[in-house]
Structure formats: structure tokens, C-alpha cells
Coordinates of C-alpha atoms in Angstrom, one line a residue:
X728 CA -30.5 37.2 39.7
X729 CA -33.8 35.5 40.5
X730 CA -34.4 32.5 38.2
X731 CA -37.3 31.1 40.3
X732 CA -39.9 31.9 37.6
X733 CA -41.5 28.9 35.8
X734 CA -39.7 27.9 32.6
X735 CA -42.9 28.0 30.5
X736 CA -42.7 31.4 28.8
X737 CA -46.5 31.5 28.5
X738 CA -46.8 31.5 32.2
X739 CA -46.9 35.3 32.5
X740 CA -49.1 37.9 34.3
X741 CA -50.3 39.5 31.1
X742 CA -50.0 39.4 27.3
X743 CA -47.2 42.0 27.1
X744 CA -45.0 40.0 29.5
X745 CA -45.9 36.7 27.8
X746 CA -44.6 38.1 24.5
X747 CA -41.5 39.5 26.0
X748 CA -40.8 36.1 27.7
X749 CA -41.3 34.3 24.5
X750 CA -39.0 36.6 22.6
X751 CA -36.2 36.2 25.2
X752 CA -36.8 32.4 25.3
X753 CA -36.6 32.2 21.6
X754 CA -33.3 34.0 21.7
X755 CA -32.0 31.6 24.3
X756 CA -33.1 28.6 22.3
X757 CA -31.2 30.0 19.3
X758 CA -28.0 30.4 21.3
X759 CA -28.3 34.1 22.4
X760 CA -28.3 33.9 26.2
X761 CA -26.3 37.1 27.2
X762 CA -28.0 40.5 27.1
X763 CA -26.3 43.9 27.7
X764 CA -29.0 46.0 29.3
X765 CA -29.3 49.7 30.1
X766 CA -32.1 50.9 32.3
X767 CA -35.3 52.4 31.0
X768 CA -39.1 52.3 31.4
X769 CA -40.3 51.4 27.9
X770 CA -38.1 48.3 27.8
X771 CA -39.5 47.0 31.2
X772 CA -41.1 43.9 29.7
X773 CA -37.9 42.8 28.0
X774 CA -35.7 43.6 31.0
X775 CA -38.0 41.7 33.3
X776 CA -38.1 38.7 30.9
X777 CA -34.3 38.5 30.9
X778 CA -34.1 38.9 34.7
X779 CA -36.6 36.1 35.3
X780 CA -35.3 33.7 32.7
X781 CA -33.6 30.6 34.2
X782 CA -30.7 30.6 31.7
X783 CA -30.4 34.2 30.3
X784 CA -27.5 36.3 31.7
X785 CA -27.7 40.1 32.0
X786 CA -24.8 42.6 32.0
X787 CA -26.0 46.0 33.3
X788 CA -24.5 49.3 32.2
X789 CA -26.0 52.8 32.6
X790 CA -24.6 53.9 29.2
X791 CA -26.2 52.5 26.1
X792 CA -23.2 53.3 23.9
X793 CA -20.9 51.3 26.3
X794 CA -23.4 48.5 26.5
X795 CA -23.5 48.2 22.7
X796 CA -19.7 48.1 22.5
X797 CA -19.6 45.5 25.2
X798 CA -22.0 43.4 23.2
X799 CA -19.7 43.9 20.2
X800 CA -16.7 42.7 22.2
X801 CA -18.6 39.6 23.3
X802 CA -19.4 38.7 19.7
X803 CA -15.8 39.4 18.6
X804 CA -14.6 36.8 21.2
X805 CA -17.2 34.2 20.6
X806 CA -18.4 34.6 17.0
X807 CA -22.0 34.6 18.3
X808 CA -24.3 37.5 18.9
X809 CA -25.3 38.9 22.2
X810 CA -28.5 41.0 22.8
X811 CA -28.3 44.8 23.3
X812 CA -31.4 46.1 25.0
X813 CA -32.5 49.8 25.4
X814 CA -35.5 51.9 26.1
X815 CA -36.9 54.3 23.6
X816 CA -35.7 57.7 22.4
X817 CA -32.1 58.9 22.2
X818 CA -31.0 55.7 24.1
X819 CA -31.3 53.9 20.8
X820 CA -29.2 56.4 18.9
X821 CA -26.3 55.7 21.3
X822 CA -25.9 52.3 19.6
X823 CA -24.8 53.7 16.3
X824 CA -21.0 53.7 16.7
X825 CA -20.9 50.0 17.8
X826 CA -23.4 49.1 15.0
X827 CA -21.3 50.8 12.4
X828 CA -18.2 49.0 13.6
X829 CA -20.1 45.7 13.6
X830 CA -21.4 46.3 10.1
X831 CA -17.9 47.0 8.8
X832 CA -16.4 43.9 10.4
X833 CA -19.3 41.5 9.9
X834 CA -19.8 41.0 13.7
X835 CA -23.2 39.7 14.6
X836 CA -25.3 41.7 17.1
X837 CA -29.0 41.6 18.1
X838 CA -30.4 45.1 18.8
X839 CA -33.6 44.9 20.9
X840 CA -35.0 48.4 21.2
X841 CA -38.2 49.3 22.9
X842 CA -40.5 51.9 21.3
X843 CA -43.8 53.7 21.7
X844 CA -46.9 52.2 20.0
X845 CA -48.3 53.7 16.7
X846 CA -50.8 56.0 18.4
X847 CA -48.0 57.9 20.2
X848 CA -45.6 58.3 17.2
X849 CA -45.5 61.8 15.8
X850 CA -47.6 63.2 18.5
X851 CA -44.9 64.9 20.7
X852 CA -45.2 62.1 23.2
X853 CA -42.3 62.0 25.7
X854 CA -39.1 60.2 24.9
X855 CA -40.4 59.4 21.4
X856 CA -38.3 59.7 18.2
X857 CA -38.5 57.9 14.8
X858 CA -36.7 54.6 15.5
X859 CA -37.9 52.7 12.4
X860 CA -34.9 51.8 10.3
X861 CA -32.9 54.2 12.5
X862 CA -29.6 52.3 11.7
X863 CA -30.2 52.4 8.0
X864 CA -27.9 50.2 5.9
X865 CA -25.6 49.6 8.9
X866 CA -27.8 46.7 9.9
X867 CA -28.3 43.5 7.9
X868 CA -32.0 43.4 8.6
X869 CA -34.6 45.1 10.7
X870 CA -38.2 44.8 11.6
X871 CA -40.8 47.0 13.4
X872 CA -42.5 44.6 15.8
X873 CA -46.1 45.6 16.7
X874 CA -47.4 45.9 20.3
X875 CA -48.6 42.6 21.9
X876 CA -52.2 42.2 20.8
X877 CA -54.7 39.4 20.2
X878 CA -54.9 40.6 16.6
X879 CA -51.2 39.8 15.9
X880 CA -50.2 36.2 15.9
X881 CA -47.4 35.5 18.5
X882 CA -46.0 33.0 16.0
X883 CA -45.2 35.9 13.6
X884 CA -43.1 37.5 16.3
X885 CA -41.2 34.3 17.0
X886 CA -40.4 33.7 13.3
X887 CA -39.3 37.4 13.1
X888 CA -36.8 36.8 15.9
X889 CA -35.6 33.6 14.1
X890 CA -35.2 35.5 10.8
X891 CA -33.3 38.3 12.5
X892 CA -30.8 35.9 14.1
X893 CA -30.4 34.1 10.9
X894 CA -29.6 37.4 9.1
X895 CA -27.1 38.3 11.9
X896 CA -25.2 35.0 11.5
X897 CA -25.3 34.1 7.8
X898 CA -22.3 35.5 5.9
X899 CA -21.8 38.4 5.8
X900 CA -22.8 38.5 9.5
X901 CA -23.6 41.7 11.2
X902 CA -26.1 43.6 13.4
X903 CA -29.8 43.2 13.1
X904 CA -32.5 45.4 14.6
X905 CA -35.8 44.5 16.2
X906 CA -37.7 47.6 17.2
X907 CA -40.4 46.5 19.7
X908 CA -43.5 48.6 20.4
X909 CA -45.1 48.3 23.9
X910 CA -48.2 49.8 25.4
X911 CA -48.8 50.5 29.1
X912 CA -49.0 48.9 31.5
X913 CA -45.3 48.0 31.2
X914 CA -44.9 46.4 34.7
X915 CA -46.1 42.8 35.3
X916 CA -49.6 43.6 36.5
X917 CA -52.1 40.8 36.4
X918 CA -54.4 40.9 33.3
X919 CA -56.3 38.0 31.7
X920 CA -55.3 36.9 28.3
X921 CA -55.4 33.9 26.1
X922 CA -53.1 32.4 23.5
X923 CA -55.1 29.8 21.5
X924 CA -52.7 29.0 18.7
X925 CA -51.8 25.2 19.1
X926 CA -48.4 25.8 17.4
X927 CA -47.4 28.2 20.2
X928 CA -48.3 25.7 22.9
X929 CA -46.3 23.0 21.1
X930 CA -43.4 25.4 20.8
X931 CA -43.6 26.2 24.6
X932 CA -43.4 22.5 25.4
X933 CA -40.1 21.9 23.6
X934 CA -36.7 23.6 23.8
X935 CA -36.0 24.3 20.1
X936 CA -36.6 27.5 18.1
X937 CA -39.9 28.0 16.3
X938 CA -38.0 28.1 13.0
X939 CA -34.6 26.5 12.6
X940 CA -32.2 28.1 10.1
X941 CA -29.0 26.2 9.3
X942 CA -26.3 28.8 8.6
X943 CA -25.1 28.5 5.0
X944 CA -21.4 28.1 4.3
X945 CA -20.1 30.0 1.4
X946 CA -18.2 27.7 -0.9
X947 CA -17.4 29.4 -4.1
X948 CA -15.2 27.3 -6.4
X949 CA -11.7 28.7 -7.2
X950 CA -11.5 29.9 -10.9
X951 CA -9.0 28.0 -13.0
X952 CA -7.2 31.3 -13.7
X953 CA -6.4 31.6 -10.0
X954 CA -5.4 28.0 -9.4
X955 CA -3.1 28.1 -12.4
X956 CA -1.5 31.3 -11.2
X957 CA -1.0 29.9 -7.7
X958 CA 0.5 26.7 -9.1
X959 CA 3.0 28.6 -11.3
X960 CA 3.9 31.3 -8.8
X961 CA 7.6 31.7 -8.2
X962 CA 7.2 34.4 -5.5
X963 CA 3.9 33.6 -3.8
X964 CA 2.9 35.7 -0.8
X965 CA 0.0 35.5 1.7
X966 CA -1.3 38.5 3.6
X967 CA -3.2 37.5 6.7
X968 CA -5.9 40.0 7.8
X969 CA -8.3 39.5 10.6
X970 CA -8.8 35.8 11.3
X971 CA -10.0 33.4 13.9
X972 CA -7.5 31.0 15.5
X973 CA -8.8 28.1 13.4
X974 CA -8.6 30.0 10.2
X975 CA -5.1 31.2 11.0
X976 CA -3.7 27.7 11.4
X977 CA -5.6 26.3 8.4
X978 CA -3.9 29.0 6.3
X979 CA -0.5 28.3 8.0
X980 CA -0.5 24.6 7.2
X981 CA -0.9 25.3 3.5
X982 CA 1.6 28.2 3.4
X983 CA 4.2 26.1 5.3
X984 CA 4.0 23.3 2.7
X985 CA 4.3 25.7 -0.2
X986 CA 7.1 27.9 1.2
X987 CA 4.9 31.0 0.9
X988 CA 5.7 33.7 3.4
X989 CA 2.8 34.9 5.6
X990 CA 2.7 38.6 6.3
X991 CA 0.5 38.8 9.4
X992 CA -1.7 41.6 10.6
X993 CA -1.9 42.0 14.4
X994 CA -5.5 40.7 14.3
X995 CA -4.7 37.7 12.2
X996 CA -3.8 35.7 15.4
X997 CA -0.4 35.1 13.8
X998 CA 1.5 38.3 14.4
X999 CA 2.7 37.1 17.8
X1000 CA 3.6 33.6 16.4
X1001 CA 7.2 32.5 15.7
X1002 CA 6.0 29.7 13.5
X1003 CA 7.6 29.5 10.0
X1004 CA 6.7 30.8 7.5
X1005 CA 5.1 33.7 9.5
X1006 CA 7.0 37.0 9.0
X1007 CA 6.1 39.0 12.2
X1008 CA 8.1 42.1 11.2
X1009 CA 6.7 42.3 7.7
X1010 CA 5.7 45.9 8.2
X1011 CA 9.3 47.0 8.4
X1012 CA 10.4 44.7 5.6
X1013 CA 7.7 46.1 3.3
X1014 CA 8.8 49.6 4.2
X1015 CA 12.5 49.2 3.6
X1016 CA 13.0 46.3 1.3
X1017 CA 10.0 46.5 -0.9
X1018 CA 11.8 46.4 -4.3
X1019 CA 13.8 43.3 -3.5
X1020 CA 10.9 41.2 -2.4
X1021 CA 8.1 41.9 -4.8
X1022 CA 5.7 38.9 -5.2
X1023 CA 4.1 37.7 -8.4
X1024 CA 1.0 36.3 -6.8
X1025 CA -0.7 37.6 -3.6
X1026 CA -3.4 35.9 -1.6
X1027 CA -5.0 38.3 0.9
X1028 CA -6.9 36.0 3.4
X1029 CA -9.3 37.5 5.9
X1030 CA -10.1 41.1 6.8
X1031 CA -8.3 44.4 6.7
X1032 CA -4.8 45.0 8.0
X1033 CA -3.3 47.9 9.9
X1034 CA 0.0 48.5 8.3
X1035 CA 0.0 51.4 5.7
X1036 CA 3.5 50.4 4.6
X1037 CA 2.2 46.9 3.8
X1038 CA -0.7 48.5 1.8
X1039 CA 1.8 50.6 -0.2
X1040 CA 4.1 47.7 -0.8
X1041 CA 1.2 45.5 -2.1
X1042 CA -0.1 48.4 -4.2
X1043 CA 3.3 49.0 -5.8
X1044 CA 4.2 45.3 -6.2
X1045 CA 2.3 44.9 -9.5
X1046 CA 1.6 41.2 -8.8
X1047 CA -0.2 39.8 -11.8
X1048 CA -2.7 38.1 -9.5
X1049 CA -4.0 39.6 -6.3
X1050 CA -6.8 37.4 -4.8
X1051 CA -8.9 38.1 -1.8
X1052 CA -10.3 35.1 0.1
X1053 CA -13.0 35.7 2.8
X1054 CA -16.5 34.5 3.6
X1055 CA -18.1 37.8 2.7
X1056 CA -18.9 39.7 -0.5
X1057 CA -17.6 43.1 0.8
X1058 CA -14.4 44.4 -0.8
X1059 CA -11.2 44.9 1.1
X1060 CA -9.4 46.6 -1.7
X1061 CA -8.9 50.4 -1.2
X1062 CA -6.1 50.5 -3.9
X1063 CA -8.1 48.5 -6.4
X1064 CA -5.6 45.8 -7.0
X1065 CA -7.9 42.7 -6.5
X1066 CA -8.1 40.4 -9.5
X1067 CA -10.1 37.7 -7.8
X1068 CA -12.5 37.9 -4.9
X1069 CA -13.4 34.4 -3.6
X1070 CA -16.3 34.3 -1.2
X1071 CA -15.6 31.1 0.7
X1072 CA -14.2 29.9 4.0
X1073 CA -10.5 29.7 4.7
X1074 CA -10.7 25.9 5.1
X1075 CA -12.4 25.4 1.8
X1076 CA -10.0 27.7 0.0
X1077 CA -6.9 26.0 1.4
X1078 CA -8.3 22.6 0.4
X1079 CA -9.0 23.8 -3.1
X1080 CA -5.6 25.5 -3.7
X1081 CA -2.9 23.5 -5.5
X1082 CA -0.8 21.2 -3.3
X1083 CA 2.4 22.0 -5.1
X1084 CA 3.5 25.4 -6.5
X1085 CA 6.6 26.6 -8.2
X1086 CA 7.6 28.8 -5.2
X1087 CA 11.1 27.7 -4.0
X1088 CA 12.1 27.4 -0.4
X1089 CA 14.7 30.2 -1.0
X1090 CA 11.9 32.7 -1.5
X1091 CA 10.6 32.2 2.0
X1092 CA 14.2 32.1 3.3
X1093 CA 14.7 35.6 2.0
X1094 CA 11.8 36.9 4.0
X1095 CA 12.9 35.0 7.1
X1096 CA 16.4 36.4 6.9
X1097 CA 15.0 39.9 6.7
X1098 CA 12.7 39.2 9.6
X1099 CA 15.6 37.9 11.7
X1100 CA 17.5 41.0 10.9
X1101 CA 14.6 43.2 12.2
X1102 CA 14.1 41.0 15.2
X1103 CA 17.7 41.1 16.2
X1104 CA 17.9 44.9 15.7
X1105 CA 14.9 45.4 18.0
X1106 CA 16.3 43.0 20.6
X1107 CA 19.5 44.9 20.6
X1108 CA 17.9 48.4 20.5
X1109 CA 15.5 47.8 23.3
X1110 CA 18.2 46.1 25.4
X1111 CA 20.9 48.7 24.8
X1112 CA 18.9 51.9 25.2
X1113 CA 18.5 53.5 28.6
X1114 CA 16.8 50.9 30.8
X1115 CA 14.9 53.6 32.6
X1116 CA 13.3 54.9 29.4
X1117 CA 9.6 54.1 29.3
X1118 CA 8.5 54.9 25.8
X1119 CA 5.3 54.0 23.9
X1120 CA 7.1 51.4 21.8
X1121 CA 8.8 49.9 24.8
X1122 CA 5.4 49.6 26.6
X1123 CA 4.0 47.7 23.5
X1124 CA 7.0 45.5 23.4
X1125 CA 7.0 44.8 27.2
X1126 CA 3.4 43.8 27.1
X1127 CA 4.0 41.4 24.2
X1128 CA 6.8 39.8 26.3
X1129 CA 4.9 39.6 29.5
X1130 CA 1.2 39.1 28.7
X1131 CA 0.0 35.8 30.3
X1132 CA -1.3 33.1 28.0
X1133 CA -4.6 33.2 29.7
X1134 CA -5.3 36.8 28.7
X1135 CA -6.8 38.2 25.5
X1136 CA -5.3 41.5 24.2
X1137 CA -7.5 44.4 23.1
X1138 CA -5.8 47.2 21.2
X1139 CA -7.2 50.6 20.8
X1140 CA -7.1 52.4 17.5
X1141 CA -4.6 55.2 16.7
X1142 CA -1.1 54.5 18.1
X1143 CA -1.6 51.5 20.4
X1144 CA -2.4 49.0 17.6
X1145 CA 0.3 50.4 15.4
X1146 CA 2.9 50.2 18.1
X1147 CA 2.0 46.5 18.8
X1148 CA 2.0 45.7 15.0
X1149 CA 5.5 47.3 14.7
X1150 CA 7.3 46.4 17.9
X1151 CA 5.8 43.3 19.5
X1152 CA 8.0 40.4 19.9
X1153 CA 7.0 37.0 18.5
X1154 CA 8.7 35.2 21.5
X1155 CA 6.0 35.8 24.1
X1156 CA 2.5 34.2 24.5
X1157 CA 0.5 34.0 21.2
X1158 CA -2.7 35.3 22.8
X1159 CA -5.9 36.2 20.9
X1160 CA -5.8 39.8 19.8
X1161 CA -8.8 42.0 19.1
X1162 CA -9.3 45.5 17.8
X1163 CA -12.1 47.7 16.5
X1164 CA -10.6 48.2 13.0
X1165 CA -13.8 48.1 10.9
X1166 CA -14.5 51.8 11.3
X1167 CA -11.3 52.4 13.4
X1168 CA -12.9 54.7 15.9
X1169 CA -11.5 55.3 19.4
X1170 CA -14.9 55.2 21.1
X1171 CA -16.2 52.2 23.1
X1172 CA -12.8 50.6 23.5
X1173 CA -12.9 49.9 27.2
X1174 CA -16.5 48.5 26.9
X1175 CA -15.3 46.3 24.0
X1176 CA -12.5 44.9 26.1
X1177 CA -15.0 44.2 28.9
X1178 CA -17.3 42.3 26.5
X1179 CA -14.3 40.2 25.5
X1180 CA -13.6 39.4 29.1
X1181 CA -17.2 38.4 29.8
X1182 CA -17.3 36.2 26.7
X1183 CA -14.0 34.4 27.6
X1184 CA -14.6 34.4 31.4
X1185 CA -10.9 35.4 31.6
X1186 CA -8.9 38.6 31.9
X1187 CA -8.2 41.0 29.1
X1188 CA -5.2 43.3 28.8
X1189 CA -6.2 46.6 27.2
X1190 CA -3.6 48.9 25.6
X1191 CA -5.3 52.3 25.1
X1192 CA -4.4 56.0 24.7
X1193 CA -5.6 58.8 26.8
X1194 CA -8.2 60.3 24.4
X1195 CA -9.8 56.9 23.8
X1196 CA -10.0 56.4 27.6
X1197 CA -11.7 59.8 28.0
X1198 CA -14.1 58.8 25.2
X1199 CA -15.3 55.7 27.2
X1200 CA -14.5 56.6 30.7
X1201 CA -17.8 55.5 32.2
X1202 CA -17.2 52.0 30.9
X1203 CA -14.7 51.7 33.7
X1204 CA -17.7 50.9 35.9
X1205 CA -17.9 47.5 34.1
X1206 CA -14.4 46.7 35.3
X1207 CA -15.4 46.1 38.8
X1208 CA -17.0 42.8 38.0
X1209 CA -15.0 41.8 34.9
X1210 CA -11.2 41.7 34.9
X1211 CA -9.6 44.1 32.5
X1212 CA -6.1 45.5 33.0
X1213 CA -6.2 48.9 31.3
X1214 CA -2.7 50.2 30.3
X1215 CA -3.4 53.8 29.5
X1216 CA -0.7 55.6 27.6
X1217 CA -1.2 59.3 28.4
X1218 CA 0.7 61.6 26.2
X1219 CA -1.7 64.5 26.8
X1220 CA -3.5 64.4 23.6
X1221 CA -3.5 62.9 20.1
X1222 CA 0.0 61.6 19.6
X1223 CA -0.7 60.2 16.2
X1224 CA -1.1 63.7 14.7
X1225 CA 2.7 64.2 15.2
X1226 CA 3.2 61.6 12.4
X1227 CA 0.8 63.4 10.0
X1228 CA 1.5 66.3 7.6
X1229 CA -0.6 68.7 9.7
X1230 CA 2.2 68.6 12.3
X1231 CA 4.2 70.9 10.1
X1232 CA 1.6 73.7 10.4
X1233 CA 2.3 75.1 13.8
X1234 CA -0.3 77.8 13.6
X1235 CA -3.1 75.3 13.9
X1236 CA -1.4 72.1 15.1
X1237 CA -1.7 73.0 18.8
X1238 CA -4.3 72.6 20.2
X1239 CA -6.7 72.0 17.4
X1240 CA -5.4 68.5 16.5
X1241 CA -3.4 67.4 19.5
X1242 CA -6.2 68.4 21.9
X1243 CA -4.2 68.5 25.1
X1244 CA -6.2 68.0 28.3
X1245 CA -3.6 68.2 31.1
X1246 CA -5.2 65.5 33.2
X1247 CA -4.2 62.3 35.0
X1248 CA -6.3 59.3 35.5
X1249 CA -5.5 58.7 39.1
X1250 CA -8.7 60.3 40.4
X1251 CA -10.7 58.5 37.8
X1252 CA -9.3 55.1 38.9
X1253 CA -10.1 56.0 42.5
X1254 CA -13.7 57.0 41.6
X1255 CA -14.2 53.6 40.0
X1256 CA -12.5 51.8 42.8
X1257 CA -9.7 50.5 40.6
X1258 CA -6.1 49.7 41.7
X1259 CA -3.9 52.4 40.1
X1260 CA -0.3 52.5 39.2
X1261 CA 1.8 55.1 37.5
X1262 CA 5.2 53.6 36.8
X1263 CA 8.0 55.8 35.4
X1264 CA 10.6 53.2 34.5
X1265 CA 10.5 49.9 32.5
X1266 CA 11.2 47.9 35.7
X1267 CA 8.4 49.6 37.6
X1268 CA 6.1 49.1 34.7
X1269 CA 6.9 45.3 34.5
X1270 CA 6.3 45.1 38.3
X1271 CA 3.0 46.9 38.2
X1272 CA 1.7 44.8 35.3
X1273 CA 2.8 41.6 36.9
X1274 CA 1.2 42.6 40.1
X1275 CA -2.1 43.3 38.4
X1276 CA -2.0 40.0 36.5
X1277 CA -1.3 38.0 39.6
X1278 CA -4.1 39.8 41.5
X1279 CA -6.5 38.6 38.8
X1280 CA -8.8 41.7 39.1
X1281 CA -9.0 44.9 37.1
X1282 CA -6.5 47.7 37.3
X1283 CA -5.5 50.9 35.6
X1284 CA -1.8 51.4 34.8
X1285 CA -1.1 54.9 33.6
X1286 CA 2.1 55.6 31.6
X1287 CA 2.9 59.3 31.1
X1288 CA 4.9 60.1 27.9
X1289 CA 5.7 63.1 25.8
X1290 CA 4.2 63.3 22.4
X1291 CA 7.2 65.0 20.7
X1292 CA 9.7 62.7 22.3
X1293 CA 7.5 59.7 21.3
X1294 CA 7.7 60.8 17.6
X1295 CA 11.5 61.0 17.9
X1296 CA 11.7 57.5 19.4
X1297 CA 9.7 56.1 16.5
X1298 CA 11.9 57.9 14.0
X1299 CA 15.1 56.5 15.7
X1300 CA 13.7 52.9 15.8
X1301 CA 12.8 53.1 12.1
X1302 CA 16.3 54.3 11.2
X1303 CA 17.8 51.5 13.3
X1304 CA 15.8 48.9 11.5
X1305 CA 16.5 50.5 8.1
X1306 CA 20.2 50.3 8.8
X1307 CA 19.9 46.6 9.9
X1308 CA 18.1 45.7 6.7
X1309 CA 20.5 47.6 4.6
X1310 CA 23.5 45.8 6.2
X1311 CA 21.8 42.5 5.5

């Protein structure tokens, strides 16, 4: 990338490129210095501005949908937005799946879309659609930015960028959309122009944003009815949804002091932890010992959780207080059990909660004994069964045992995230875990994993199914430059449907729901120049994964399984755990 261009953004060949340079420079000043770009003509000024900026970094991908998901993954890993940049027309619509996911999860994104000027809209001009408010309520804020002109103050454009980034970051964070109109010439041809506004020249001489927005911190006080209930709770329980590392351990410190069990979702950054009072196998306990361990007060901290058994357990528990604590106003309450929704940070909430409660240590000990029973049952089961058997649960468990502590772990929706939630050990590396569980789609998963790798400048292990891989197969092009070890579980279709009631209706089940494809990914890996492995035993899988980790580059490991056999393995494991808990 050529960064030889002068750093003064006003030093440009024409007004259009001066505006584009100022926009990108304002983004960089505000902390947005990574841009995911797909090629196009109308976005030429913006692309050129990124390419010539001395600090901005560009990630190029031919597919706008994959680029948007990569930007989403980057923001998931950093907590800060990246830019997603497209040309006009249907290119913009390809961002919708990632935008919907970001909106559901409060993930900040900056959508920079190029558009035709007003005189070409509604005229049948080539590659022109209505892009104004295209993303509707899925974005936190949007603006239709006029073409560069001496009649429009450049300062108004800079303050618009600043407002957009503020809206992306302030709780509840999310995607924002700046739709930028440009007239030809789009390339950097020399044309005279003048910017006379003294405020713009003062801005150009410094390195701070035109408008500075401190991000507000939500700090709602805890109502007395909640603090009293927590203080008097004899069977207090914490459910940990999606959290950052810092939030997870702030929560853990309070829970440990109060003997409150913590039931962790896989995205809570606590599910792989063996720290007391975390209950890693809470999913199974909630399913099989729900009546014996009903709480009287529940604190749900953070975002959504994966386990349906946990949801049913909490719905049936009839706790007299069920409080949600998160720094966003959006509900996480599909069963309508929430009695208090506290819009505040985890740190503020933990500081404000009572420092002594009525919950005895024996309450947490009950959960820990049940967890130990599940843990021992799995250790025995996975050790005793045929060592050559490579099942979907054993793949999830093996990865939890072997993933290096330098990796992040990205889990696809459908069965991969459920298998890790259920079968992962808590005795491996407690690595950061990510998943697109806002809208729970299977699209864009490979690209999201790549964005995480770019953000962390470190490898990512991806556990993904075959259909999700087909959905995002062209994102494998990104893996050449960014290390992602993709473990693809190929059961020739949608394995999760074998666990749903539709499986009993054989007249429509195959192929309308399972959608078998009969393909391997070997040729695909070769096409993208990725090292490929297809292990057939646990030992071979362990060797292939270790080899890929030691190489430090991307790889594709394909594990072939049978959907019907996979359903049977899950049923057997569930029965084994139920028996262990019953014996306890």
C-alpha cells in the first residue's frame, strides 16, 4: 500500500477527492482505521482515500456480503467499529445480513456506501437503486450525504461523520449508514477548487476530530426492590450471556463472594473456565435436575444464551425476581419473566449490589457437585467409547481440549455452537469465544472469523458445518492472508433438523429440510490454495489440528459424519449424563 501521499487531507487533486480524504481522515482521527473494501467505480474517491492514507488499513474482498461480515467480526473482537465500503446498487444490499446481526447484538459498524447524485436517481441510470434508508431500523442512524460542492460546507460533512460514529458507539451500539453521493469525474483528475472555511483549515492542521463526542456510560441506579431481593435471596443464581472478558471477571468476583452459581453461555467468556462458582455444564443440569435446583432470585447479566434447556429451566423456575443487567435498553426476555431491566454496565451493577446475601455456600456446592458429576460422566464416556470414533460431539470436545491459548474460537450457528456449549471441557485453554447469535444466521461465518483474526492479529479456530461453509465459500479467499483454521463438519446437509419434530415426517424430511449436497470440500480447499485434511479417527484429527496450529497459517480440516448416527450419539450422551445425575 502506498502511503506516500501528503498527510494534509486538503492536499487533493479535486474537490471530490478532498472530501473523500477528509472523510477517511476524520474516521481515522476518531479511531476507525480499518476498512473492508469491495471493488467498484462509484466508490473510487473513498477507496483511493483509504489507499493513500498514511495510517488507514484496507482489507479487500470481492464479495460485499463477506466484507460486511468481516467488518462485523473485527468489531466483535475489538469493541470498535470498522468501515465497510461499497459501490452503488445491489452491492449495498449485500450488507443487510451482517447489518441485521450487528443491530441485534449491538455491534458497532460504519457503512460507507457510494451512490449516484440526485439528478441520476429515478432516471433508469445504470447501477442505481434507492439506497436512502435502505437498512431501515436495522441501523442506529443514517444520513444521505450530498455530492461534494462549493454550496455544501465541508464542515457539515465532518460533523455528520462524527455524529454517525457517536451513534455507532453509544449504548446501544450498532451499525450506522452514511450514503455518499458522488458525481463524475470519480478518478483523481486535476481540477481547481477552493475551501475557504477557516475552521476546516484549523481542523486540517491538528489530529483530532472536528467534533468530539465522549461516549456516555449508562449508570441506572438499582431499585430498592432489587437490592432487597438480592440481599435476602437464599438460592441466588447468575446467568451469564454474551460478555467481554472484563465484564465476565467483574461478575465472577461478586458471585464468588456471595456463593451464587454462575451458569455460563459459551459466549460469556466463562464457559471454558474452571473457576468456582462457574457451572460449565449448566445446560445438562438445567435439563435433568431442574426441579431440585430452582432459584428464588435470578440475575441475567449480558446478552442472549444458546441453551434452550436453560431457557425452559428459567421459565419454569418461578423466581420471584428475575433481573436483566446489560448496558442496552433492548429486551432479552422471550419468555416474559423479567421483573427488572437495569440499563447499566456490569461493573456498576456489581458495585451497587449488596456485599452480603443470605445465599449459603451449600447452595453453590449443590451446583458444583452436579457439575462434577456431568464432567466425570463425559470424561469417562469420551474415554471409554471407541477411540476411533470421530463424532460431532467428540470434535467439539477435542477442540476445547487442544485449542492453543493464542487462538480465538469462532462458532457457527446451528449444531457447532450447541455442541461446544454441551460437550466442551473446562480444563483446556479459556480462549475468547465468538458467535453470530444476534440473528443466528449461518451466512457470513467464515468472513466473521477472518475479521476476528485481523482484529486480534492472531489465529482463529472456526468450527462450522457444511451448509454454513457453502453459504460463505468465497470468504475462503480471505484466509490466504489471515490465519483461520476452519474445521468443517460435513454431515451432508442440515443435521440440526434431525433434532426437530419435522424429522418424524419422512414424506417431506428428505430432502426438503436436510438439503443433502453430496460434496466434499477438498477441491474447494485446493482452489483457494489451503492445506486440506480429512481425518477419519480421533487421533488423526488431533494430529491434523495440531499440525495446522503449529504451521500458523490457514487450513481446512473436513470431518465427514453421518446425520442419523450423529443424532444417536447425542441421544446416548444425554442418557449417560441423565443417569449420572440421577445416581448423584
